[in-house]
XYZ file of C-alpha atoms in Angstrom:
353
model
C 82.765 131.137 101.028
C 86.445 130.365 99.366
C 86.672 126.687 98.362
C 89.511 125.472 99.644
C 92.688 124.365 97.152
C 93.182 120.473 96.959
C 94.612 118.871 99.441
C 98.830 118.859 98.965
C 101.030 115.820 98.404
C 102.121 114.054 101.733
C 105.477 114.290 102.456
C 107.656 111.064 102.374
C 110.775 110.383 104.276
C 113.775 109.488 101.835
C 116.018 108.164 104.630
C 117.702 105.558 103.924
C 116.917 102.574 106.135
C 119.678 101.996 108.546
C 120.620 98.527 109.294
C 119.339 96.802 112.143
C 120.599 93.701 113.866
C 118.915 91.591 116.527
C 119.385 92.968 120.147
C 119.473 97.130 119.329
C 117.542 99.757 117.110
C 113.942 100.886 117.280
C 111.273 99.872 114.602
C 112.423 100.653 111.708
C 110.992 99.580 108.226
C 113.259 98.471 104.949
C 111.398 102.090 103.387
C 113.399 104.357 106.263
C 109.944 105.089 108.697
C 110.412 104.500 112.251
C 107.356 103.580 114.278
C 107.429 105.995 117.345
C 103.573 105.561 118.023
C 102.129 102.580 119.381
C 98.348 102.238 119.159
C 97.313 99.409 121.296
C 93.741 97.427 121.702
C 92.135 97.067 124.837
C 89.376 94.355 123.675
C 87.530 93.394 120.304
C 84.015 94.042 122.618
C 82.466 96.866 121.772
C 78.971 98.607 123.347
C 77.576 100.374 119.787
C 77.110 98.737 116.932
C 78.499 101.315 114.164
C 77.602 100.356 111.062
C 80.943 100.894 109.281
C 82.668 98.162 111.807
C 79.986 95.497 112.632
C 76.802 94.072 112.098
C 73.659 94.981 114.358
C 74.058 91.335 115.916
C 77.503 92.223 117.306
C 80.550 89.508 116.115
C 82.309 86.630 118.148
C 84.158 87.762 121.151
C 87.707 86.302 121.594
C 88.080 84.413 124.172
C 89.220 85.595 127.384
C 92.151 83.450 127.888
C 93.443 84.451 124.166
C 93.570 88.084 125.274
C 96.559 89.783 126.861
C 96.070 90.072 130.963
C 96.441 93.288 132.033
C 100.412 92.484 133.108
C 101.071 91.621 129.478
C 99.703 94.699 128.437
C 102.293 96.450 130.594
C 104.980 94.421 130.078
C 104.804 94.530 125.810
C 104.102 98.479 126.041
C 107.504 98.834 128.692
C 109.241 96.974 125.956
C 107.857 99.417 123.469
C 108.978 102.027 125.216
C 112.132 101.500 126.626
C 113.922 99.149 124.146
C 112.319 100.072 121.163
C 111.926 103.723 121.352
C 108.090 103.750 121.347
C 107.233 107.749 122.432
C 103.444 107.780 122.062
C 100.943 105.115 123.245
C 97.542 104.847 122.527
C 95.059 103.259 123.987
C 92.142 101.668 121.792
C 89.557 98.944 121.184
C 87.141 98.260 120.214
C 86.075 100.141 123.304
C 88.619 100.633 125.800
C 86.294 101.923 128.398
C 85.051 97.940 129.106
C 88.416 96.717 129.939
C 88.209 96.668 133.537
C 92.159 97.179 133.934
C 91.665 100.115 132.290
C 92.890 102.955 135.063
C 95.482 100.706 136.149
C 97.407 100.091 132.542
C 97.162 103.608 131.636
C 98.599 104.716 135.228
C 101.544 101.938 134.365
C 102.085 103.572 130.619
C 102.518 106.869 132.471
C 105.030 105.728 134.875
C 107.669 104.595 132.468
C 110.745 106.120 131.846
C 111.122 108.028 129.060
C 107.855 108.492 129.993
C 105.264 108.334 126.503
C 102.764 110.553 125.426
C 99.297 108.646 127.029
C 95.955 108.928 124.558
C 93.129 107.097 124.627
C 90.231 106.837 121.801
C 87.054 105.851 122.894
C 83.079 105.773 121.861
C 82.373 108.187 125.402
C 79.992 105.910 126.485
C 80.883 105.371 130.294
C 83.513 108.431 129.651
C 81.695 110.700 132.103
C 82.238 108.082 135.165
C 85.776 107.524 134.666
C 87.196 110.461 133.234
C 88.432 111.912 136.153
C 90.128 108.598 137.440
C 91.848 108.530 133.933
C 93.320 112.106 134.585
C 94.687 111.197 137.249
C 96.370 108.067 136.239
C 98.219 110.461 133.907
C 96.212 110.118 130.849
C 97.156 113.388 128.626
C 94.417 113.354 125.926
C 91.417 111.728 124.094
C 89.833 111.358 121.315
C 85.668 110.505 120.882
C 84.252 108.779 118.316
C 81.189 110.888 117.368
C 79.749 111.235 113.396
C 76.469 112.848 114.363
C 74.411 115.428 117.044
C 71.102 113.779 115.411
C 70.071 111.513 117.973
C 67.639 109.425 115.262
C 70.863 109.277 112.872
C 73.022 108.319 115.798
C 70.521 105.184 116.875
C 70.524 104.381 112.936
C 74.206 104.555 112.509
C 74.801 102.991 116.186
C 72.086 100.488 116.918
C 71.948 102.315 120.268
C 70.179 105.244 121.144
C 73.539 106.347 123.533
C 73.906 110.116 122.402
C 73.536 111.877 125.973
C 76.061 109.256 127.127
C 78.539 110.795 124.541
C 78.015 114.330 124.572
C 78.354 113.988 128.684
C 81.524 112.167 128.247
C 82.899 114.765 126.527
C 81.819 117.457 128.333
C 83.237 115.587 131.942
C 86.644 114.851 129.493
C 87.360 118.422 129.004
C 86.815 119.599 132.202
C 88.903 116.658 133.775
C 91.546 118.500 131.755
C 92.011 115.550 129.558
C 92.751 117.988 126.629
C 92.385 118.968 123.940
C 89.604 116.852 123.678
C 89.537 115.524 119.932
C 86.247 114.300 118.196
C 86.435 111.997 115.429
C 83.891 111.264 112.546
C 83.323 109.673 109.424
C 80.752 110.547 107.502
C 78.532 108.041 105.018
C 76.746 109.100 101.970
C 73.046 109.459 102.419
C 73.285 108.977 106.255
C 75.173 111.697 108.144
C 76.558 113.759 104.957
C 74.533 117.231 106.574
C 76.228 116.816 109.979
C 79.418 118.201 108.945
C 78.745 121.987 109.493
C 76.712 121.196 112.556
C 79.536 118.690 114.056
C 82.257 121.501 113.536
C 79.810 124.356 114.954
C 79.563 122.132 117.853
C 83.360 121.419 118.116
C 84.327 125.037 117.800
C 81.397 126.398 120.663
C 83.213 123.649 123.217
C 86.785 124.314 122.113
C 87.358 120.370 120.555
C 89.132 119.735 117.888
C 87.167 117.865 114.995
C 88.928 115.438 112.313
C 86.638 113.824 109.520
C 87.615 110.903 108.849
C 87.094 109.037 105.262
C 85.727 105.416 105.706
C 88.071 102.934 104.822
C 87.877 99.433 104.695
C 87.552 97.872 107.831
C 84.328 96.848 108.045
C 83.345 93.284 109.478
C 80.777 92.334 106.681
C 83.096 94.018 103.637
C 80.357 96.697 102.055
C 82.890 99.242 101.490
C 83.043 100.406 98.061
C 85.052 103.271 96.666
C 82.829 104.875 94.688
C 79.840 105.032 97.599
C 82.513 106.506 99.839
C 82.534 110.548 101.050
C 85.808 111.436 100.365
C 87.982 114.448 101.620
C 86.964 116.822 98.769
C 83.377 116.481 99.204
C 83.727 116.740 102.914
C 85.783 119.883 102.537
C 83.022 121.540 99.784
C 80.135 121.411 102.884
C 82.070 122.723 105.327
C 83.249 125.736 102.631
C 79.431 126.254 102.173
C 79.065 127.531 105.308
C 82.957 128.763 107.247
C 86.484 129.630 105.022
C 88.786 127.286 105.053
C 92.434 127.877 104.584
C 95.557 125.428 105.125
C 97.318 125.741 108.129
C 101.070 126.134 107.327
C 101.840 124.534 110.429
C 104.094 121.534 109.871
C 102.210 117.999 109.525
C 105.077 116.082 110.143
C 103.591 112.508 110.614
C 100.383 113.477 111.645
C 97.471 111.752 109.349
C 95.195 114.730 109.512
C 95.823 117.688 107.208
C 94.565 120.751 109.340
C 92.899 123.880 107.988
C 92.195 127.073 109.774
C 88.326 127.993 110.183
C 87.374 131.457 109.196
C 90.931 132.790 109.619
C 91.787 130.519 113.181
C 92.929 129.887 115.336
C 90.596 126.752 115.811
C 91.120 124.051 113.302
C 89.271 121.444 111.260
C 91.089 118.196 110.212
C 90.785 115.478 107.609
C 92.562 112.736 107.384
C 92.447 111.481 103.812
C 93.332 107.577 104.439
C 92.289 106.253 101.176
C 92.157 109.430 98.375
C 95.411 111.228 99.921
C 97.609 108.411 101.352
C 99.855 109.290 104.187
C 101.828 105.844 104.300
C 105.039 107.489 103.231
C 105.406 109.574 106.991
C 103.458 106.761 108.868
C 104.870 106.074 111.847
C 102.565 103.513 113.358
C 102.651 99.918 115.088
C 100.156 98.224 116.263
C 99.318 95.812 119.065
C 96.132 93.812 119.116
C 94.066 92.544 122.130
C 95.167 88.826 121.704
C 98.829 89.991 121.128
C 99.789 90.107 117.714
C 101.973 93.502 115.784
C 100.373 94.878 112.684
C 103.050 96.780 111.238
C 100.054 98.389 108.774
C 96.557 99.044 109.334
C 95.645 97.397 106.441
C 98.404 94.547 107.010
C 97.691 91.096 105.697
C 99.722 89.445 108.511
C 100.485 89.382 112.158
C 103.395 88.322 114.476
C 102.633 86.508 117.542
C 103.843 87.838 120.710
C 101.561 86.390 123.136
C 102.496 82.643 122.322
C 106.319 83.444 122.796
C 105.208 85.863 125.895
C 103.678 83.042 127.860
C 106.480 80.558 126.536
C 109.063 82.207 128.135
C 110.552 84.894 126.629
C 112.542 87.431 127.432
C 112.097 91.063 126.835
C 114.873 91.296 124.342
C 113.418 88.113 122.576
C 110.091 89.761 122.296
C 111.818 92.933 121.523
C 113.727 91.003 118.110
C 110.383 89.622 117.517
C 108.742 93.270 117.107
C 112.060 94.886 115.036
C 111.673 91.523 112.746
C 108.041 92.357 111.981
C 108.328 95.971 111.277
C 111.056 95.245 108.873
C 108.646 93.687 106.797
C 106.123 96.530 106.519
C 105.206 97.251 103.216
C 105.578 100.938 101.165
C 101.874 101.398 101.027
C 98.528 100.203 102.373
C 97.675 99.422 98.643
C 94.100 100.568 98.784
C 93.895 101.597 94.787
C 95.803 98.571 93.732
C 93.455 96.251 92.009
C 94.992 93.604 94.292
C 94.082 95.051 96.728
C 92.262 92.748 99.988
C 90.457 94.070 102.635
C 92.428 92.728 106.033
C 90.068 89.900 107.472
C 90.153 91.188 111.153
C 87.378 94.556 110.773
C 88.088 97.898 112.415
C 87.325 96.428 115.639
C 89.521 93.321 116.160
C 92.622 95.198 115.139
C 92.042 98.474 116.906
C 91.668 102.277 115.644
């Protein structure tokens, strides 16, 4: 089969940075992004133990009374979206699916005016029971975490042996009409390098739309290396060995995946090339944690407290300076190659994907 061309250069915004003073303006960075997407985490808990993001043993909980109550979920995303110009929300975790409010926040997302773009990103387990209640709160999409159909590789790569649970929440998903159902995955050398062809067989039979995913550094106990890493190249050589790829010309905007076209399309393959093909220049990202704090990156080193001045009193255009203030400060780059480079202390899980 043709081996696909390297991946292109991202393209990077060269707007200028308008100014912005306290009380108007969106999030907008001193490099000219503005953050239109808001990825929010539901809880730190999660019910697999993936081995990229924790330990077997789990990791400590926060507490419950330094989490955001469901009303200050609401409250901080209605800010997002009507003062600061916030156009997509998604939902994350951890896993979403064990927030009990969950229904009930994403029916209060979809009720604002300008009304966002609804997504949620979940593990599936649980997915088959509420799916339908989430369609009909107004959730538009999802996305499942899955990185292999092997049920022994997903009980070593999980610590659970939950694979029925996933493949049934996706199934219940797409028929709910929660489409088009995406499927994540990230594969790790000598684990679950050979499910790539049979992950995108099984996307393309169903109609979901598969992104790979390279593994970045998130994880709670710091193994990530770059050289034991399965980067976009090598995952784009196995899936050339067996379907031809070829780039879709479609414009990628600020999307993170790069799509190509399988066997002439229309169905589509994605990778999103975090650490080898860097996307930072068209990100357009913020990021609210369970406990209430905005990561302007992913890979940010520091947070800004919203909670504490939340439950202090104050007001939505106080909260709403706090949030421009922070994503003034976000940097050009997540840094990942630079030797001074450090991994952010909160993993994958505590910050939300």
């Amino acid at each position: 089969m043709t081996t696909p061309s390297p991946l292109p250069d991202p393209v990077v915004r060269r707007t200028p940075a308008p100014a912005v003073s306290p009380g108007s303006g969106g999030l907008v960075d001193r490099h000219g992004r503005v953050a239109t997407d808001l990825r929010v985490s539901l809880t730190d808990r999660c019910n697999l133990r993936c081995t990229y993001c924790m330990p077997p043993e789990g990791l400590q909980w926060l507490p419950k009374v330094e989490q955001l109550t469901d009303d200050e979920v609401v409250r901080l995303v209605r800010i997002g979206v009507e003062r600061l110009g916030i156009e997509e929300v998604r939902f994350t975790g951890g896993e979403p699916l064990l927030r009990p409010g969950l229904v009930g926040i994403v029916e209060a997302a979809t009720a604002l005016t300008p009304r966002p773009e609804v997504s949620l990103t979940t593990n599936a387990i649980g997915l088959a029971r509420v799916a339908p209640a989430l369609a009909a709160a107004g959730l538009d999409r999802i996305n499942v975490s899955l990185d292999t159909l092997d049920r022994e590789r997903f009980t070593a790569l999980t610590h659970r042996d939950r694979l029925d649970d996933v493949l049934a929440g996706l199934a219940v998903a797409h028929d709910a009409g929660l489409t088009p159902v995406k499927v994540n995955a990230v594969l790790l050398r000598g684990m679950n390098e050979a499910d790539a062809v049979p992950l995108l067989d099984f996307c393309l039979e169903r109609g979901y739309q598969l992104r790979f995913i390279e593994q970045m550094p998130l994880d709670a106990h710091h193994a990530w290396t770059r050289g034991e890493m399965v980067t976009a190249e090598d995952i784009l050589e196995r899936l050339s060995a067996a379907h031809e790829l070829t780039p879709d010309t479609e414009e990628r905007g600020s999307a993170p995946a790069e799509r190509w076209l399988v066997d002439g399309g229309p169905a589509t393959v994605g990778v999103i090339a975090s650490v080898t093909r860097s996307f930072c220049g068209t990100c357009d990202r913020t990021r609210l944690t369970a406990d209430g704090q905005i990561r302007n990156c992913l890979f940010a080193r520091e947070e800004s407290d919203l909670r504490t001045a939340m439950r202090e009193g104050a007001t939505d255009d106080e909260l709403a300076d706090r949030w421009r203030i922070a994503t003034l400060a976000k940097l050009p780059g997540h840094g990942i190659d630079d030797p001074s480079f450090l991994q952010p202390s909160r993993p994958m899980s505590a910050i939300g994907g």
